[in-house]
Each structure stands twice: as C-alpha cells, then as structure tokens.
C-alpha cells in the first residue's frame, strides 16, 4: 500500500448537551445529554455556507471542483473524480432540499472492511462551492474497531496548499 497526501479521514461520535447559562457560564439548568440518532456532519472550506442554497449536484460537478479549486487534482488513482463517483447513498434533507441517489459519494469502511460510512459531495448553488456531508450512522463500529457515529473522507490538497475545514451539523 502507498499512503496518499491528498486525503484525510475524520471520524467521531456525537453527543448533545443543552444548558441554560448566563454570560459567565454559570449553569441555571442542565438538561440530560442525549445521543444523536441521525443527521449529517457537514464540512466546508468556507465559513459562510448558505445552507438554504445547497443542491444535489450532477456528476459533472466533481471534475469542476477538481479543476477550478485544484482539489485532489492528481493524475493518480487518488484524484477527486476517481474517488467521488455517482452512487447510492442514504437519502437525506438539508433545509428542505432532498438529496437523493445517485449523487457523487464515497464509502469508507468499518472494522470488517464493509463499506458502511457515506460521505456525499454537495454543491452550494450560486457560488458553485463544494460541501461534504458525512451521514450519521449512530453507534457503528468504525475502521479501527471503535464505536463512532460518522466517518468522512475529505480532500486536503488544493491548488493553494492544505485545506482547512469548517464543521457544521444537522442533528435529529
């Protein structure tokens, strides 16, 4: 095997805790924390994503992202167009917009090498920017044998250097 410098895997578990606090952080009331059953974790290189304008992209958006933004733009097997291909994924909604199959996506593996975890490529309309959605699979054994809620495969090489991502979540 050969390591790639084009990609980074992110994974984790989600737990929500709600409190009513003052500006100093003094807790007035603490609700019981709860695990997240489903939803998505979103990753974007932009801090001003317009989630009201997220679209289900066509397959032609993948080479656009690769060429315009220089994302995972290699001639090797680890380029963006070889990694994110149209395929079946769990359907979900973002701000009332249905994201249904087929959509450019990549599947990552669990501990038994089964392709379970889904990262879907989305398009922010108007500005044609890429946003990645990791679909939550609650309490699932991840690639390393630990229990996680999501795994995401993200391109980290761009034409301007290493990418930094903002993280957003829609939980239910």
mmCIF file with all atom_site columns, C-alpha atoms in Angstrom, residues 32-131:
data_model
loop_
_atom_site.group_PDB
_atom_site.id
_atom_site.type_symbol
_atom_site.label_atom_id
_atom_site.label_alt_id
_atom_site.label_comp_id
_atom_site.label_asym_id
_atom_site.label_entity_id
_atom_site.label_seq_id
_atom_site.pdbx_PDB_ins_code
_atom_site.Cartn_x
_atom_site.Cartn_y
_atom_site.Cartn_z
_atom_site.occupancy
_atom_site.B_iso_or_equiv
_atom_site.pdbx_formal_charge
_atom_site.auth_seq_id
_atom_site.auth_comp_id
_atom_site.auth_asym_id
_atom_site.auth_atom_id
_atom_site.pdbx_PDB_model_num
ATOM 1   C CA . UNK A 1 32  ? -29.965 15.376 30.220  1.00 0.00 ? 32  UNK A CA 1
ATOM 2   C CA . UNK A 1 33  ? -27.490 14.842 27.415  1.00 0.00 ? 33  UNK A CA 1
ATOM 3   C CA . UNK A 1 34  ? -28.633 12.670 24.554  1.00 0.00 ? 34  UNK A CA 1
ATOM 4   C CA . UNK A 1 35  ? -27.051 10.765 21.732  1.00 0.00 ? 35  UNK A CA 1
ATOM 5   C CA . UNK A 1 36  ? -27.683 11.699 18.146  1.00 0.00 ? 36  UNK A CA 1
ATOM 6   C CA . UNK A 1 37  ? -29.831 9.197  16.228  1.00 0.00 ? 37  UNK A CA 1
ATOM 7   C CA . UNK A 1 38  ? -29.323 10.547 12.732  1.00 0.00 ? 38  UNK A CA 1
ATOM 8   C CA . UNK A 1 39  ? -28.412 13.588 10.710  1.00 0.00 ? 39  UNK A CA 1
ATOM 9   C CA . UNK A 1 40  ? -25.338 14.802 8.897   1.00 0.00 ? 40  UNK A CA 1
ATOM 10  C CA . UNK A 1 41  ? -21.994 16.378 9.712   1.00 0.00 ? 41  UNK A CA 1
ATOM 11  C CA . UNK A 1 42  ? -21.019 18.945 7.058   1.00 0.00 ? 42  UNK A CA 1
ATOM 12  C CA . UNK A 1 43  ? -17.507 20.000 6.094   1.00 0.00 ? 43  UNK A CA 1
ATOM 13  C CA . UNK A 1 44  ? -16.656 23.076 4.033   1.00 0.00 ? 44  UNK A CA 1
ATOM 14  C CA . UNK A 1 45  ? -13.556 25.118 3.331   1.00 0.00 ? 45  UNK A CA 1
ATOM 15  C CA . UNK A 1 46  ? -15.775 28.204 3.660   1.00 0.00 ? 46  UNK A CA 1
ATOM 16  C CA . UNK A 1 47  ? -17.100 29.810 6.827   1.00 0.00 ? 47  UNK A CA 1
ATOM 17  C CA . UNK A 1 48  ? -20.098 31.422 5.155   1.00 0.00 ? 48  UNK A CA 1
ATOM 18  C CA . UNK A 1 49  ? -22.001 28.469 3.677   1.00 0.00 ? 49  UNK A CA 1
ATOM 19  C CA . UNK A 1 50  ? -25.552 29.317 2.594   1.00 0.00 ? 50  UNK A CA 1
ATOM 20  C CA . UNK A 1 51  ? -27.314 26.113 3.664   1.00 0.00 ? 51  UNK A CA 1
ATOM 21  C CA . UNK A 1 52  ? -30.569 27.416 2.150   1.00 0.00 ? 52  UNK A CA 1
ATOM 22  C CA . UNK A 1 53  ? -28.851 27.123 -1.233  1.00 0.00 ? 53  UNK A CA 1
ATOM 23  C CA . UNK A 1 54  ? -27.368 23.603 -1.042  1.00 0.00 ? 54  UNK A CA 1
ATOM 24  C CA . UNK A 1 55  ? -28.108 21.480 -4.098  1.00 0.00 ? 55  UNK A CA 1
ATOM 25  C CA . UNK A 1 56  ? -27.844 17.840 -5.095  1.00 0.00 ? 56  UNK A CA 1
ATOM 26  C CA . UNK A 1 57  ? -25.065 18.099 -7.707  1.00 0.00 ? 57  UNK A CA 1
ATOM 27  C CA . UNK A 1 58  ? -24.719 16.381 -11.038 1.00 0.00 ? 58  UNK A CA 1
ATOM 28  C CA . UNK A 1 59  ? -21.749 14.086 -11.631 1.00 0.00 ? 59  UNK A CA 1
ATOM 29  C CA . UNK A 1 60  ? -20.217 16.866 -13.772 1.00 0.00 ? 60  UNK A CA 1
ATOM 30  C CA . UNK A 1 61  ? -19.660 18.911 -10.593 1.00 0.00 ? 61  UNK A CA 1
ATOM 31  C CA . UNK A 1 62  ? -16.836 16.580 -9.489  1.00 0.00 ? 62  UNK A CA 1
ATOM 32  C CA . UNK A 1 63  ? -14.411 17.457 -12.317 1.00 0.00 ? 63  UNK A CA 1
ATOM 33  C CA . UNK A 1 64  ? -15.438 21.118 -11.914 1.00 0.00 ? 64  UNK A CA 1
ATOM 34  C CA . UNK A 1 65  ? -14.323 21.064 -8.256  1.00 0.00 ? 65  UNK A CA 1
ATOM 35  C CA . UNK A 1 66  ? -11.144 19.212 -9.154  1.00 0.00 ? 66  UNK A CA 1
ATOM 36  C CA . UNK A 1 67  ? -10.185 21.645 -11.915 1.00 0.00 ? 67  UNK A CA 1
ATOM 37  C CA . UNK A 1 68  ? -11.397 25.005 -10.565 1.00 0.00 ? 68  UNK A CA 1
ATOM 38  C CA . UNK A 1 69  ? -10.313 24.558 -6.941  1.00 0.00 ? 69  UNK A CA 1
ATOM 39  C CA . UNK A 1 70  ? -7.451  22.143 -7.594  1.00 0.00 ? 70  UNK A CA 1
ATOM 40  C CA . UNK A 1 71  ? -8.884  19.696 -5.072  1.00 0.00 ? 71  UNK A CA 1
ATOM 41  C CA . UNK A 1 72  ? -7.156  16.282 -5.061  1.00 0.00 ? 72  UNK A CA 1
ATOM 42  C CA . UNK A 1 73  ? -6.035  17.183 -8.563  1.00 0.00 ? 73  UNK A CA 1
ATOM 43  C CA . UNK A 1 74  ? -3.600  14.386 -9.294  1.00 0.00 ? 74  UNK A CA 1
ATOM 44  C CA . UNK A 1 75  ? -3.131  12.041 -12.179 1.00 0.00 ? 75  UNK A CA 1
ATOM 45  C CA . UNK A 1 76  ? -3.111  9.113  -9.760  1.00 0.00 ? 76  UNK A CA 1
ATOM 46  C CA . UNK A 1 77  ? -5.908  6.870  -8.594  1.00 0.00 ? 77  UNK A CA 1
ATOM 47  C CA . UNK A 1 78  ? -6.457  9.170  -5.604  1.00 0.00 ? 78  UNK A CA 1
ATOM 48  C CA . UNK A 1 79  ? -7.840  12.103 -7.624  1.00 0.00 ? 79  UNK A CA 1
ATOM 49  C CA . UNK A 1 80  ? -11.259 13.575 -6.862  1.00 0.00 ? 80  UNK A CA 1
ATOM 50  C CA . UNK A 1 81  ? -13.029 12.185 -9.937  1.00 0.00 ? 81  UNK A CA 1
ATOM 51  C CA . UNK A 1 82  ? -11.868 8.636  -9.153  1.00 0.00 ? 82  UNK A CA 1
ATOM 52  C CA . UNK A 1 83  ? -12.878 8.908  -5.501  1.00 0.00 ? 83  UNK A CA 1
ATOM 53  C CA . UNK A 1 84  ? -16.279 10.659 -5.568  1.00 0.00 ? 84  UNK A CA 1
ATOM 54  C CA . UNK A 1 85  ? -18.440 8.794  -8.072  1.00 0.00 ? 85  UNK A CA 1
ATOM 55  C CA . UNK A 1 86  ? -22.213 8.703  -8.537  1.00 0.00 ? 86  UNK A CA 1
ATOM 56  C CA . UNK A 1 87  ? -23.728 6.051  -6.339  1.00 0.00 ? 87  UNK A CA 1
ATOM 57  C CA . UNK A 1 88  ? -26.468 5.017  -3.969  1.00 0.00 ? 88  UNK A CA 1
ATOM 58  C CA . UNK A 1 89  ? -26.466 6.581  -0.507  1.00 0.00 ? 89  UNK A CA 1
ATOM 59  C CA . UNK A 1 90  ? -28.870 7.165  2.356   1.00 0.00 ? 90  UNK A CA 1
ATOM 60  C CA . UNK A 1 91  ? -31.331 9.871  1.282   1.00 0.00 ? 91  UNK A CA 1
ATOM 61  C CA . UNK A 1 92  ? -31.495 12.976 3.463   1.00 0.00 ? 92  UNK A CA 1
ATOM 62  C CA . UNK A 1 93  ? -32.765 16.560 3.502   1.00 0.00 ? 93  UNK A CA 1
ATOM 63  C CA . UNK A 1 94  ? -30.894 19.775 4.053   1.00 0.00 ? 94  UNK A CA 1
ATOM 64  C CA . UNK A 1 95  ? -33.039 22.837 4.662   1.00 0.00 ? 95  UNK A CA 1
ATOM 65  C CA . UNK A 1 96  ? -35.973 21.178 2.882   1.00 0.00 ? 96  UNK A CA 1
ATOM 66  C CA . UNK A 1 97  ? -33.970 20.097 -0.190  1.00 0.00 ? 97  UNK A CA 1
ATOM 67  C CA . UNK A 1 98  ? -33.970 16.348 -0.802  1.00 0.00 ? 98  UNK A CA 1
ATOM 68  C CA . UNK A 1 99  ? -30.584 14.817 -1.526  1.00 0.00 ? 99  UNK A CA 1
ATOM 69  C CA . UNK A 1 100 ? -31.324 11.515 -3.230  1.00 0.00 ? 100 UNK A CA 1
ATOM 70  C CA . UNK A 1 101 ? -29.290 8.900  -5.053  1.00 0.00 ? 101 UNK A CA 1
ATOM 71  C CA . UNK A 1 102 ? -27.376 8.851  -7.248  1.00 0.00 ? 102 UNK A CA 1
ATOM 72  C CA . UNK A 1 103 ? -25.073 11.590 -6.034  1.00 0.00 ? 103 UNK A CA 1
ATOM 73  C CA . UNK A 1 104 ? -21.278 11.817 -6.068  1.00 0.00 ? 104 UNK A CA 1
ATOM 74  C CA . UNK A 1 105 ? -20.217 9.999  -2.922  1.00 0.00 ? 105 UNK A CA 1
ATOM 75  C CA . UNK A 1 106 ? -17.522 7.826  -1.390  1.00 0.00 ? 106 UNK A CA 1
ATOM 76  C CA . UNK A 1 107 ? -17.954 4.932  1.020   1.00 0.00 ? 107 UNK A CA 1
ATOM 77  C CA . UNK A 1 108 ? -15.436 4.256  3.801   1.00 0.00 ? 108 UNK A CA 1
ATOM 78  C CA . UNK A 1 109 ? -15.002 1.000  5.633   1.00 0.00 ? 109 UNK A CA 1
ATOM 79  C CA . UNK A 1 110 ? -15.825 -0.349 9.041   1.00 0.00 ? 110 UNK A CA 1
ATOM 80  C CA . UNK A 1 111 ? -13.647 -2.728 11.083  1.00 0.00 ? 111 UNK A CA 1
ATOM 81  C CA . UNK A 1 112 ? -14.596 -5.745 8.936   1.00 0.00 ? 112 UNK A CA 1
ATOM 82  C CA . UNK A 1 113 ? -13.834 -3.899 5.669   1.00 0.00 ? 113 UNK A CA 1
ATOM 83  C CA . UNK A 1 114 ? -17.506 -3.414 4.795   1.00 0.00 ? 114 UNK A CA 1
ATOM 84  C CA . UNK A 1 115 ? -18.300 -0.104 3.028   1.00 0.00 ? 115 UNK A CA 1
ATOM 85  C CA . UNK A 1 116 ? -20.767 1.420  5.504   1.00 0.00 ? 116 UNK A CA 1
ATOM 86  C CA . UNK A 1 117 ? -19.925 5.089  6.120   1.00 0.00 ? 117 UNK A CA 1
ATOM 87  C CA . UNK A 1 118 ? -21.030 7.632  3.500   1.00 0.00 ? 118 UNK A CA 1
ATOM 88  C CA . UNK A 1 119 ? -19.552 10.990 2.511   1.00 0.00 ? 119 UNK A CA 1
ATOM 89  C CA . UNK A 1 120 ? -21.663 12.826 -0.075  1.00 0.00 ? 120 UNK A CA 1
ATOM 90  C CA . UNK A 1 121 ? -20.475 15.746 -2.214  1.00 0.00 ? 121 UNK A CA 1
ATOM 91  C CA . UNK A 1 122 ? -22.931 18.667 -2.324  1.00 0.00 ? 122 UNK A CA 1
ATOM 92  C CA . UNK A 1 123 ? -22.953 21.935 -4.262  1.00 0.00 ? 123 UNK A CA 1
ATOM 93  C CA . UNK A 1 124 ? -23.586 25.368 -2.820  1.00 0.00 ? 124 UNK A CA 1
ATOM 94  C CA . UNK A 1 125 ? -25.641 26.974 -5.580  1.00 0.00 ? 125 UNK A CA 1
ATOM 95  C CA . UNK A 1 126 ? -24.840 30.407 -6.922  1.00 0.00 ? 126 UNK A CA 1
ATOM 96  C CA . UNK A 1 127 ? -21.180 30.205 -5.932  1.00 0.00 ? 127 UNK A CA 1
ATOM 97  C CA . UNK A 1 128 ? -20.556 26.581 -7.018  1.00 0.00 ? 128 UNK A CA 1
ATOM 98  C CA . UNK A 1 129 ? -18.597 25.653 -3.905  1.00 0.00 ? 129 UNK A CA 1
ATOM 99  C CA . UNK A 1 130 ? -18.194 22.111 -2.631  1.00 0.00 ? 130 UNK A CA 1
ATOM 100 C CA . UNK A 1 131 ? -19.629 20.984 0.706   1.00 0.00 ? 131 UNK A CA 1
#
